[in-house]
Tab-separated table of C-alpha atoms in Angstrom:
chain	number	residue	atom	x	y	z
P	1	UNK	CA	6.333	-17.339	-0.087
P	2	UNK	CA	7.098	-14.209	1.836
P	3	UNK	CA	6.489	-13.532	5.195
P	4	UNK	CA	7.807	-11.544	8.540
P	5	UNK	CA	8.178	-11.942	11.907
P	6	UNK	CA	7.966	-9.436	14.579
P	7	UNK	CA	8.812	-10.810	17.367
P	8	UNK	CA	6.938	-9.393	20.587
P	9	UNK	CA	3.455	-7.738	20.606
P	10	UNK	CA	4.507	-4.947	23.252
P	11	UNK	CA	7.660	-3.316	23.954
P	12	UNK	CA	8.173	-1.011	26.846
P	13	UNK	CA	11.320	0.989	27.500
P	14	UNK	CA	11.911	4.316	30.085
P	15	UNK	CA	12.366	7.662	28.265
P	16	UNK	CA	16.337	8.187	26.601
P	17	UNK	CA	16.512	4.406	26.908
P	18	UNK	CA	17.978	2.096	24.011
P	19	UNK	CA	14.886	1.524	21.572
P	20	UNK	CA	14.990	-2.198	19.657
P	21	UNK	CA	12.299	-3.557	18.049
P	22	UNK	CA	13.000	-7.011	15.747
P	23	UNK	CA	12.119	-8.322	12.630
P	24	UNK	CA	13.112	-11.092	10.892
P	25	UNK	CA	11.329	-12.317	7.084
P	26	UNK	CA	11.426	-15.115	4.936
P	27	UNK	CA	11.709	-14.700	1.499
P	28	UNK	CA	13.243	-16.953	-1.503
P	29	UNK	CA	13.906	-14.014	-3.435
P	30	UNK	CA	16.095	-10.522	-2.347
P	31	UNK	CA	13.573	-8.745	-0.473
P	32	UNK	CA	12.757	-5.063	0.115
P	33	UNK	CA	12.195	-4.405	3.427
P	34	UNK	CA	10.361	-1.753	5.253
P	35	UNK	CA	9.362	-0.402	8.630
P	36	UNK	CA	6.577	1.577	9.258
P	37	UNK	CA	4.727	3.628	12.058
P	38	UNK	CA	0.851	4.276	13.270
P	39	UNK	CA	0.321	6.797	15.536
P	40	UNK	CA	-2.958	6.362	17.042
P	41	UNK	CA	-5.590	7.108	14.546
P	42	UNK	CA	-3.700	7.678	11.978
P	43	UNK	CA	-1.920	6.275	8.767
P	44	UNK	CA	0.923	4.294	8.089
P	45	UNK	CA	4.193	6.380	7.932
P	46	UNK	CA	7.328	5.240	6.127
P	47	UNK	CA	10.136	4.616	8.801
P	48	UNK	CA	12.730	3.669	6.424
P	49	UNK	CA	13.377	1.319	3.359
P	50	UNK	CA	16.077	-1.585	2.334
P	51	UNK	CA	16.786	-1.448	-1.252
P	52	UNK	CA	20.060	-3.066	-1.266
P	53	UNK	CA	21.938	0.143	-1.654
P	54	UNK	CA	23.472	-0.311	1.940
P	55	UNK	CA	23.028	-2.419	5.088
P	56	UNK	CA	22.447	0.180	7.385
P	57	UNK	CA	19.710	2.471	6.755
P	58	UNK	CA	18.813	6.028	8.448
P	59	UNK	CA	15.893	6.796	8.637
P	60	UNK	CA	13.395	9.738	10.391
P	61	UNK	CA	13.288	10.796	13.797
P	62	UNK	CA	16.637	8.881	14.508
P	63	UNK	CA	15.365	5.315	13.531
P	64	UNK	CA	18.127	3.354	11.382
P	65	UNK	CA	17.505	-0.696	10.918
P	66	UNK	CA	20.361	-2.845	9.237
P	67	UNK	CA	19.835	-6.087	6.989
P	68	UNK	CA	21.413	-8.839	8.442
P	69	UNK	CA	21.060	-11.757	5.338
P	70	UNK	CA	23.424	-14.093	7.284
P	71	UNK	CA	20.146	-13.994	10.181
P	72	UNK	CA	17.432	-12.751	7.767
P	73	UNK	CA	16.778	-10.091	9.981
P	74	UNK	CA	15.723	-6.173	9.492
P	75	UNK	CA	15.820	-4.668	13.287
P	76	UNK	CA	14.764	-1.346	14.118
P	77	UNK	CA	16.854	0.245	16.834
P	78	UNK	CA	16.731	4.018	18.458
P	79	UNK	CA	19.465	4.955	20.691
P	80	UNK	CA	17.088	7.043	22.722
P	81	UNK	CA	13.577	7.015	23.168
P	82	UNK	CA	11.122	9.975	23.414
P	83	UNK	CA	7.791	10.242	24.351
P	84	UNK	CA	6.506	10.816	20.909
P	85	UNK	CA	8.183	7.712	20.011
P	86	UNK	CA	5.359	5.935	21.160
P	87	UNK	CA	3.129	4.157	18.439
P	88	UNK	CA	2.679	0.669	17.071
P	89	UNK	CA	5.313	-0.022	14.750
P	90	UNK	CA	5.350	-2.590	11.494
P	91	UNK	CA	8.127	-3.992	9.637
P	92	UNK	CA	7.480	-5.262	6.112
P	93	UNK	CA	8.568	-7.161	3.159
P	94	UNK	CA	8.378	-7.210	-0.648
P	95	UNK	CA	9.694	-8.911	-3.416
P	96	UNK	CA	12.246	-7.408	-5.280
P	97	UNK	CA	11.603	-8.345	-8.749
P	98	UNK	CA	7.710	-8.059	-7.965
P	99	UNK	CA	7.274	-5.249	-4.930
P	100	UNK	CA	3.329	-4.460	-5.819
P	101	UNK	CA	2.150	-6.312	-2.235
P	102	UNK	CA	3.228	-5.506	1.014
P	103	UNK	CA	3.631	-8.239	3.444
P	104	UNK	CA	3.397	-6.958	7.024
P	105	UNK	CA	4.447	-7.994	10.539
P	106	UNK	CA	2.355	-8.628	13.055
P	107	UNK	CA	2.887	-5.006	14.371
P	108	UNK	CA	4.497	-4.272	17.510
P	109	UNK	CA	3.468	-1.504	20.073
P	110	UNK	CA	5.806	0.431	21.693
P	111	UNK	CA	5.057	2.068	24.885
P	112	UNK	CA	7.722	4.852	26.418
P	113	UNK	CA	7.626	5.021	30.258
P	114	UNK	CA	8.369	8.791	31.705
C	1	UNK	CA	0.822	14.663	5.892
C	2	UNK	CA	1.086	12.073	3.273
C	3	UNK	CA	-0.852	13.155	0.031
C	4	UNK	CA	-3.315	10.344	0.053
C	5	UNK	CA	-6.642	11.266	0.576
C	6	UNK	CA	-9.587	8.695	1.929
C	7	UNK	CA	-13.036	9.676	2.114
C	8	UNK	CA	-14.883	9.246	4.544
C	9	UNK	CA	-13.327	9.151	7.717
C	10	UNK	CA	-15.478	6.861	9.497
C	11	UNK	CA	-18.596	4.883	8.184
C	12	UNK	CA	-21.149	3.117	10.420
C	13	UNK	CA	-23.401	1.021	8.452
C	14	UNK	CA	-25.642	-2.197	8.700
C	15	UNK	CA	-25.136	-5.964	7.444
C	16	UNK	CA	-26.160	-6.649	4.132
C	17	UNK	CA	-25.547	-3.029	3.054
C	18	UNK	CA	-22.793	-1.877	0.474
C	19	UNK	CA	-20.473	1.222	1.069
C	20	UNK	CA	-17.888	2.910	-1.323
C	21	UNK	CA	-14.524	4.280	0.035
C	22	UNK	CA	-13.003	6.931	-2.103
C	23	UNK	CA	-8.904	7.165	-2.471
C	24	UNK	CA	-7.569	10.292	-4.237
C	25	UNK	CA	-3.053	9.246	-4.328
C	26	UNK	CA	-0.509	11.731	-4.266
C	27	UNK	CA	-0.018	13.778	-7.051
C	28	UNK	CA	1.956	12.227	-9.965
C	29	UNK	CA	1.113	8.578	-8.367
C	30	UNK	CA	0.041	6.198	-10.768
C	31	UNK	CA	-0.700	3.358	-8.403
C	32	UNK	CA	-3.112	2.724	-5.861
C	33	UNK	CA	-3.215	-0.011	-3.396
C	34	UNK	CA	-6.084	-1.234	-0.817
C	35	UNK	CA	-5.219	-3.106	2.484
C	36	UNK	CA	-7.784	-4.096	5.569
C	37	UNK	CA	-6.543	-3.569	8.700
C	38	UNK	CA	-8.345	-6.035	11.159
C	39	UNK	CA	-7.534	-6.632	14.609
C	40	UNK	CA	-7.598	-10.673	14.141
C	41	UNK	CA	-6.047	-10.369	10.649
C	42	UNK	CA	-3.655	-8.002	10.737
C	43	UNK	CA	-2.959	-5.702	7.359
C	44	UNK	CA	-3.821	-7.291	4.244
C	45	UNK	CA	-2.954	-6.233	0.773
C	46	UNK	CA	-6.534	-6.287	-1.150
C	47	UNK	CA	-5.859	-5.016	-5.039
C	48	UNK	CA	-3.500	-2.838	-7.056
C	49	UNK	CA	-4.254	-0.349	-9.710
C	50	UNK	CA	-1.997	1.091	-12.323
C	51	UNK	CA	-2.505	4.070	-14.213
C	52	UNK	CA	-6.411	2.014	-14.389
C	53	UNK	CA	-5.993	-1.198	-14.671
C	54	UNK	CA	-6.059	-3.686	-11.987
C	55	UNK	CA	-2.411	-4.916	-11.504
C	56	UNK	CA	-2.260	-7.351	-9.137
C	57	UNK	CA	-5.079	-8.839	-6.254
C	58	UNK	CA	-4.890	-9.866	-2.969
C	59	UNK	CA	-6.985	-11.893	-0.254
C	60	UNK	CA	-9.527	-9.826	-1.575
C	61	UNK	CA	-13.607	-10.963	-1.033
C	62	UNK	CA	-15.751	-12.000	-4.276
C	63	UNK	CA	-18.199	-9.549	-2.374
C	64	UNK	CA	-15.540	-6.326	-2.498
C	65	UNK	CA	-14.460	-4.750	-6.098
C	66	UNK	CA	-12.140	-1.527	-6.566
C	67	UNK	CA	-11.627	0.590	-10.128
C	68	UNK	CA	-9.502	3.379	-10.569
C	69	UNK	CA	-10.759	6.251	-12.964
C	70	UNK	CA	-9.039	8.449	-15.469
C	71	UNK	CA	-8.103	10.582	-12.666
C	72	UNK	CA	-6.851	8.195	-11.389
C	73	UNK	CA	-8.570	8.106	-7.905
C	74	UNK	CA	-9.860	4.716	-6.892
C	75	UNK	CA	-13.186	3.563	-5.132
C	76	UNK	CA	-13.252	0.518	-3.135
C	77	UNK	CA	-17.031	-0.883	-3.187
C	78	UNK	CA	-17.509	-3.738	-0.402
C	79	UNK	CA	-21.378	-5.395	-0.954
C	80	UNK	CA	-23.381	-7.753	0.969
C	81	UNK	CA	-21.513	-6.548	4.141
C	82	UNK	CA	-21.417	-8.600	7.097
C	83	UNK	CA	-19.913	-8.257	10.786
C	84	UNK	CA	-16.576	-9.863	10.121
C	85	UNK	CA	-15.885	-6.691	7.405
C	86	UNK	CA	-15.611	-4.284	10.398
C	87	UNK	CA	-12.212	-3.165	9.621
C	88	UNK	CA	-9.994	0.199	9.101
C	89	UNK	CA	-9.058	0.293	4.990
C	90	UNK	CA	-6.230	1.994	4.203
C	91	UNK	CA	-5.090	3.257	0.465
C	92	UNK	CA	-1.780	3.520	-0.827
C	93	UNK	CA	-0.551	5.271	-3.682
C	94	UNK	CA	3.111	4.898	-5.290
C	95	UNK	CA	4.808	6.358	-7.873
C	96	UNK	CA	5.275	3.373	-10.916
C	97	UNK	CA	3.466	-0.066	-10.618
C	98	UNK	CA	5.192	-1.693	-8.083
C	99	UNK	CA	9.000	-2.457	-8.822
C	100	UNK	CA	11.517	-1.333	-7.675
C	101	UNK	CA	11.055	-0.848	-4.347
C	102	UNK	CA	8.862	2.014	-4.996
C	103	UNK	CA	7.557	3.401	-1.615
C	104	UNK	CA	3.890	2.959	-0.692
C	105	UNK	CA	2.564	6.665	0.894
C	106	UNK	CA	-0.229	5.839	3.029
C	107	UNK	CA	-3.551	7.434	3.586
C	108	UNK	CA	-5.071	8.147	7.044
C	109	UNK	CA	-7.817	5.394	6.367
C	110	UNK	CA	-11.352	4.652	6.817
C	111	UNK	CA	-12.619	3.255	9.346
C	112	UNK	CA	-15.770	0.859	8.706
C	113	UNK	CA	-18.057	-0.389	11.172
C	114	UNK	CA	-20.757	-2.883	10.292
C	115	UNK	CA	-23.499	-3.206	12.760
């Protein structure tokens, strides 16, 4: 079975400070992997993706996450956080020969300090 | 601005009553997916539609049932409702049925509250 970790609820960093938030899934398979962000009231938006094409992926707003198989990992890292940056953010995982579900994290919030 | 359309926005109703959500995807999406977001359960995948036909389900209730029509919007009907269903519901539309890594677009939800 598939499943992801996110580890810590809340994350708070000052303003043009490093931004990392972690994930690490389990999966038997080659996964997909995902991160996505909720701003308050509002939907999910997609971060980024993992499709095997490359390790490190770029994604918006300056996010980029790299797939680590050696430590089943997927963290999201920002060199510099902005106010708007803050939002709760979820990583996710899916099977690659079967991606119809989404298994999410936990979520974690991030919270920018001025 | 994703694509995905959910109607309504909010919807504050009473236990034992039954609600529909309404999903219209992006255009050109064939699939549709439901998840619950709950505060104790997190976000759950509920059921998948393609082009439909129900494709794959989820933890979802006996008491909740989706369809997606010719159009290929989808309506999520949850019945007998009860405290515990208090949730935001999100839909999800993607381009094939589900391989592939095909992205998930999300809509901005509805929010359910159960009185």
């Amino acid at each position: 079975a598939q499943s992801v970790t996110q580890l810590g609820s809340h994350v708070s960093v000052s303003e043009g400070a490093l931004v990392l938030l972690r994930c690490n899934y389990s999966s038997s398979v080659p996964p997909y992997l995902f991160w996505y962000v909720q701003y308050p009231n509002q939907g999910l938006q997609l971060l980024l993706k993992y499709t095997s094409a490359a390790t490190l992926v770029k994604g918006i707003n300056g996010f980029e996450a790299e797939f680590k198989k050696s430590e089943t990992s997927f963290h999201l890292t920002k060199p510099s956080a902005h106010m708007s940056d803050a939002a709760e953010y979820f990583c996710a995982v899916t099977r690659m020969d079967s991606s119809y579900k989404l298994i999410f994290g936990s979520g974690t919030r991030l919270l920018v300090r001025p | 601005d994703s694509g995905v359309t959910q109607t309504p926005k909010h919807l504050i109703t009473a236990t034992g009553q039954r609600v529909t959500l309404r999903c219209s995807p992006r255009s050109g999406d064939l699939s549709v997916y439901w998840y619950q977001q709950s505060l104790d359960q997190g976000l759950q995948f509920l059921i998948q539609y393609y082009n439909g036909e129900e494709r794959a389900k989820g933890n979802i209730l006996e008491r909740f049932s989706a369809q997606q029509f010719p159009d290929l919007h989808s309506e999520l009907n949850l019945s007998s409702l009860e405290l515990g269903d208090s949730a935001l519901y999100f839909c999800a539309s993607s381009v094939a049925g589900g391989t592939g890594g095909d992205t998930q677009y999300f809509g901005p939800g509805t929010r359910l509250t159960v009185l």
